[in-house]
Coordinates of C-alpha atoms and ligand atoms in Angstrom, one line a residue:
M1 CA 0.1 -0.2 -0.2
G2 CA 1.6 3.7 -1.1
T3 CA 2.3 5.8 1.7
N4 CA 0.6 8.4 0.2
R5 CA -2.8 7.0 -0.4
E6 CA -5.9 9.2 1.3
T7 CA -8.5 8.1 3.5
L8 CA -12.0 9.9 2.6
Y9 CA -11.8 11.6 6.0
Q10 CA -8.1 12.9 4.7
A11 CA -9.5 13.8 1.2
K12 CA -12.1 15.7 3.6
K13 CA -10.0 17.6 5.5
R14 CA -8.2 19.0 2.4
T15 CA -10.8 19.6 -0.3
V16 CA -12.6 21.4 2.8
Q17 CA -9.6 23.7 3.6
A18 CA -9.2 24.7 -0.5
L19 CA -13.5 25.2 -0.7
A20 CA -13.5 27.6 2.2
R21 CA -9.8 29.3 1.1
A22 CA -12.1 29.9 -2.2
G23 CA -14.8 31.5 -0.3
I24 CA -17.4 28.8 -0.3
E25 CA -19.7 28.8 2.7
R26 CA -21.1 25.3 2.9
A27 CA -17.4 24.0 2.7
E28 CA -18.0 20.6 4.4
S29 CA -21.3 19.0 3.3
E30 CA -20.1 20.2 -0.4
T31 CA -17.0 18.1 0.1
E32 CA -19.0 15.0 1.6
W33 CA -21.1 15.4 -1.5
F34 CA -18.4 15.0 -4.0
L35 CA -16.7 12.4 -2.0
C36 CA -20.2 10.5 -1.6
S37 CA -20.8 10.9 -5.3
L38 CA -17.1 9.6 -6.2
K39 CA -17.8 6.2 -4.0
E40 CA -21.5 6.5 -4.8
I41 CA -22.5 6.3 -1.3
S42 CA -24.5 7.6 1.0
R43 CA -23.8 10.3 3.4
S44 CA -24.5 8.8 6.5
R45 CA -22.3 5.6 5.4
F46 CA -19.6 8.2 4.6
L47 CA -19.6 9.1 8.2
L48 CA -19.1 5.3 9.2
I49 CA -16.1 4.7 6.7
A50 CA -14.8 7.7 6.5
S51 CA -11.4 6.7 8.0
E52 CA -11.3 3.4 7.0
V53 CA -11.6 3.3 2.8
Y54 CA -9.3 4.8 0.9
L55 CA -9.4 6.8 -2.5
T56 CA -8.1 5.3 -5.2
E57 CA -5.5 7.4 -8.0
E58 CA -8.7 7.9 -9.9
E59 CA -10.9 9.3 -7.4
V60 CA -7.9 11.5 -5.9
I61 CA -8.0 13.0 -10.0
S62 CA -11.3 13.0 -10.0
L63 CA -11.6 14.7 -7.1
N64 CA -9.2 17.4 -7.8
Q65 CA -11.4 18.2 -11.3
M66 CA -14.5 18.5 -8.8
V67 CA -12.7 21.0 -6.6
Q68 CA -11.3 22.9 -9.4
R69 CA -14.6 23.2 -11.4
R70 CA -16.3 24.4 -8.0
I71 CA -13.8 27.0 -7.4
S72 CA -14.4 28.6 -10.5
G73 CA -17.9 28.6 -9.6
E74 CA -20.1 26.0 -10.8
P75 CA -22.7 24.5 -8.9
L76 CA -22.1 22.0 -7.2
Q77 CA -24.7 20.4 -8.7
Y78 CA -23.9 20.2 -11.8
I79 CA -20.7 18.8 -11.4
I80 CA -22.1 15.7 -9.2
G81 CA -24.9 15.5 -11.8
Y82 CA -28.0 15.5 -10.0
E83 CA -30.3 17.4 -7.1
S84 CA -32.7 15.8 -4.8
F85 CA -36.7 16.7 -5.6
W86 CA -39.5 15.6 -3.3
G87 CA -37.4 13.2 -2.2
R88 CA -36.2 11.6 -5.5
D89 CA -33.2 12.6 -7.5
F90 CA -33.4 14.8 -11.1
L91 CA -30.0 14.3 -13.2
V92 CA -29.0 17.9 -14.0
G93 CA -25.9 19.7 -15.8
P94 CA -25.4 22.3 -18.4
G95 CA -28.5 23.6 -19.8
C96 CA -31.0 23.5 -17.2
L97 CA -32.3 24.8 -14.3
I98 CA -31.3 23.1 -11.0
P99 CA -34.5 22.7 -9.0
R100 CA -35.0 24.0 -6.1
P101 CA -37.2 23.4 -2.5
E102 CA -39.0 26.1 -3.3
T103 CA -40.7 25.0 -6.0
E104 CA -41.7 21.9 -3.8
L105 CA -44.1 24.2 -1.9
V106 CA -45.6 25.1 -5.5
V107 CA -46.3 21.3 -6.9
E108 CA -47.4 20.4 -2.8
E109 CA -49.9 23.2 -3.6
A110 CA -50.9 21.6 -6.6
L111 CA -51.6 18.3 -5.3
R112 CA -54.0 19.9 -3.1
Y113 CA -56.0 20.3 -6.1
F114 CA -55.4 17.6 -8.7
V115 CA -56.3 14.4 -7.6
K116 CA -56.6 13.2 -11.2
G117 CA -56.5 13.9 -14.9
S118 CA -54.6 16.1 -17.5
F119 CA -51.8 18.5 -16.6
L120 CA -49.6 20.9 -18.3
D121 CA -46.2 22.2 -16.8
W122 CA -44.7 24.8 -18.8
G123 CA -40.9 25.3 -19.0
T124 CA -40.4 22.2 -18.1
G125 CA -36.7 22.2 -17.2
S126 CA -35.1 18.8 -15.6
G127 CA -39.1 18.2 -15.5
C128 CA -39.1 18.0 -11.5
I129 CA -42.5 19.5 -11.9
A130 CA -44.1 17.1 -14.1
A131 CA -42.4 14.0 -13.2
T132 CA -43.3 14.6 -9.3
I133 CA -46.7 15.4 -10.8
L134 CA -47.0 12.0 -12.5
A135 CA -45.4 10.0 -10.0
E136 CA -47.6 11.5 -7.1
R137 CA -50.7 10.9 -9.5
P138 CA -50.7 7.4 -10.9
L139 CA -54.2 8.5 -13.0
S140 CA -52.8 11.7 -14.6
R141 CA -51.0 12.3 -17.3
G142 CA -48.8 15.4 -18.5
V143 CA -47.6 17.8 -21.3
A144 CA -44.7 19.4 -20.5
I145 CA -43.2 21.9 -22.4
E146 CA -39.7 23.2 -22.8
V147 CA -38.0 25.5 -25.3
S148 CA -34.7 24.9 -24.5
P149 CA -33.0 21.8 -26.8
Q150 CA -30.9 21.0 -23.4
A151 CA -33.1 21.0 -21.1
I152 CA -35.4 18.6 -22.8
E153 CA -33.4 16.2 -23.0
W154 CA -32.7 16.9 -18.8
A155 CA -36.3 16.1 -19.0
W156 CA -36.8 13.0 -21.3
K157 CA -33.9 11.4 -18.8
N158 CA -35.5 11.8 -15.7
L159 CA -38.9 11.5 -16.7
R160 CA -37.3 8.1 -18.2
R161 CA -35.3 7.3 -15.7
Y162 CA -38.6 6.8 -12.8
N163 CA -40.6 5.4 -15.5
L164 CA -43.0 8.2 -16.7
L165 CA -42.5 8.9 -20.3
H166 CA -45.6 7.1 -21.4
R167 CA -47.8 9.2 -19.6
C168 CA -45.7 12.5 -20.1
L169 CA -46.4 13.9 -24.0
L170 CA -42.7 16.4 -24.0
W171 CA -43.3 19.5 -26.3
H172 CA -40.8 21.3 -27.5
S173 CA -42.0 24.7 -28.0
R174 CA -41.8 28.2 -26.0
E175 CA -45.5 29.0 -27.2
M176 CA -48.8 28.8 -25.2
S177 CA -51.0 29.2 -28.2
D178 CA -50.4 26.0 -29.8
I179 CA -50.2 23.1 -26.9
P180 CA -51.3 19.9 -28.6
V181 CA -54.3 19.4 -26.1
P182 CA -57.9 20.3 -26.9
S183 CA -59.5 23.6 -25.6
Q184 CA -60.5 23.6 -22.0
S185 CA -59.0 20.0 -21.8
L186 CA -56.9 20.5 -18.6
D187 CA -57.3 20.3 -14.7
L188 CA -53.9 22.1 -14.0
I189 CA -51.4 24.2 -15.6
I190 CA -48.3 25.0 -13.1
S191 CA -45.5 26.4 -14.0
N192 CA -41.8 27.6 -12.3
P193 CA -41.4 30.6 -15.3
P194 CA -38.4 32.7 -16.2
Y195 CA -38.9 35.7 -13.7
I196 CA -36.0 37.5 -12.9
P197 CA -36.4 40.8 -14.4
T198 CA -34.0 40.7 -17.3
A199 CA -31.0 44.3 -16.0
A200 CA -31.5 42.2 -12.8
I201 CA -29.9 38.6 -14.1
G202 CA -25.8 40.0 -13.6
R203 CA -26.6 41.1 -10.1
L204 CA -27.5 37.2 -8.7
M205 CA -24.7 35.1 -7.9
K206 CA -22.2 34.0 -9.9
E207 CA -23.0 30.1 -9.7
V208 CA -26.9 30.9 -10.9
A209 CA -25.7 34.1 -13.6
G210 CA -22.4 32.4 -15.1
Y211 CA -24.1 28.8 -15.2
E212 CA -27.7 28.1 -15.1
P213 CA -29.4 28.6 -18.3
Y214 CA -30.1 32.4 -19.4
V215 CA -34.1 31.3 -20.7
A216 CA -34.9 30.2 -18.1
L217 CA -34.0 33.2 -15.9
D218 CA -35.0 36.2 -17.9
G219 CA -38.6 37.3 -17.3
G220 CA -38.7 40.4 -19.6
E221 CA -38.1 44.3 -17.8
D222 CA -40.1 43.3 -15.3
G223 CA -40.0 39.6 -14.8
L224 CA -43.6 39.6 -15.4
L225 CA -43.8 38.3 -19.0
Y226 CA -44.8 34.5 -18.6
Y227 CA -47.3 35.1 -15.9
K228 CA -48.9 37.6 -18.1
E229 CA -49.1 35.2 -20.9
L230 CA -50.2 32.5 -19.1
L231 CA -53.2 34.4 -17.4
H232 CA -53.8 35.1 -20.7
V233 CA -53.8 31.9 -22.3
A234 CA -54.7 29.5 -19.4
P235 CA -58.6 30.0 -19.2
I236 CA -58.2 28.8 -23.1
W237 CA -56.7 25.7 -21.8
L238 CA -57.7 24.8 -18.4
K239 CA -61.5 23.3 -17.4
P240 CA -63.9 25.4 -16.1
G241 CA -62.7 24.4 -12.2
G242 CA -59.1 24.0 -13.3
M243 CA -56.7 25.7 -11.5
L244 CA -53.2 27.7 -12.6
V245 CA -50.4 27.0 -10.3
V246 CA -47.5 29.2 -10.5
E247 CA -44.0 30.0 -8.9
L248 CA -43.4 33.9 -7.9
G249 CA -39.7 35.6 -7.7
D250 CA -40.9 37.9 -4.8
S251 CA -43.3 39.6 -2.8
T252 CA -44.0 42.2 -5.6
Q253 CA -44.5 39.8 -8.4
G254 CA -47.6 38.4 -6.1
E255 CA -48.7 41.6 -5.4
V256 CA -48.9 42.8 -9.0
L257 CA -50.3 39.8 -10.3
A258 CA -52.9 39.9 -7.4
N259 CA -54.1 43.1 -8.9
Y260 CA -53.8 42.2 -12.8
N261 CA -57.3 41.7 -14.2
A262 CA -57.1 38.3 -15.0
L263 CA -60.4 37.4 -17.7
G264 CA -61.8 34.1 -16.9
L265 CA -59.5 33.2 -14.0
R266 CA -60.4 33.7 -10.3
L267 CA -57.2 34.3 -7.9
M268 CA -57.7 31.5 -5.1
K269 CA -54.3 31.9 -3.1
L270 CA -51.0 33.7 -2.6
A271 CA -48.4 31.6 -0.4
K272 CA -45.7 32.7 1.3
D273 CA -42.6 30.4 1.3
F274 CA -39.6 29.4 4.1
Q275 CA -38.4 33.3 4.1
G276 CA -41.8 34.7 4.0
I277 CA -41.8 35.7 0.7
Y278 CA -44.8 35.6 -1.7
R279 CA -43.9 32.1 -3.9
I280 CA -47.2 30.4 -4.9
A281 CA -50.2 32.1 -6.7
V282 CA -53.5 30.3 -7.6
W283 CA -55.7 30.9 -10.0
C284 CA -59.5 29.1 -10.4
R285 CA -60.9 28.7 -14.3
V286 CA -64.4 30.1 -13.6
Ligands
LIG301 N1 -39.3 23.8 -14.2 C1 -38.3 23.7 -13.7 C2 -38.0 23.9 -12.5 O1 -38.9 24.5 -11.4 C3 -37.8 24.8 -14.7 C4 -38.1 26.3 -14.2 C5 -37.1 27.3 -15.5 O2 -36.7 27.1 -16.4 N2 -37.6 28.4 -15.0 O3 -36.8 23.7 -11.9

């Protein structure tokens, strides 16, 4: 056994230092994610075996590459290749938005109303929303729309991974007017649309602004572009009594949209996230 071989524990120690020196806040937990993904083990297993298990030479090289990528600002999830959402791992990488915990609240809200039937997920990205709804509601079918060719590949991989493709039509488009369903046929429209005002994108964290897809972020001048479109078309596609559930960027957007004159829809709810920010809006087709 070579004397310079490293245990997981030793590798962790130096990696935490390197990440912390580079100003990465959660250096310790990020390091554990890297090592766990290299060894394909859970984090609880990691704690048990860290001082006994050694890294191979190739693993050391991979670890160093991961650390370099992270230090240059790439998001952790693109490097390890997945993010957890509603208890399932979603494959992610450059080209698709990384699922966020706030979006789980949006899904939770939608599942309150949606028990079975047809839904549309506009801007599906990784497919996290559509896949979760399909998995949680076995009597449902969905259309997941995505404009980005890279993102739609991630969505396809994730739907296939959870064996949900046969209940989902992946539609490569951004148009809201040519959705391949009959009018007044949907029970739910759900969306986490791009909602960052164009001028504010440059002020986001470098992990987001520099790496996550621009099309997934840019919500036009006031960030409201896609909400206005969704409010406009939702009455065409929703059945009477069907719901429109969207994720909001911030409380101001919620307040503006609450006062928006949405023909054929009635605002049912504005709900807050963990930080007390308006994060979800729900309308019902009258
Ligand atoms: N629906 C995906 C998500 O919520 C992507 C959203 C987006 O690209 N704006 O993560």
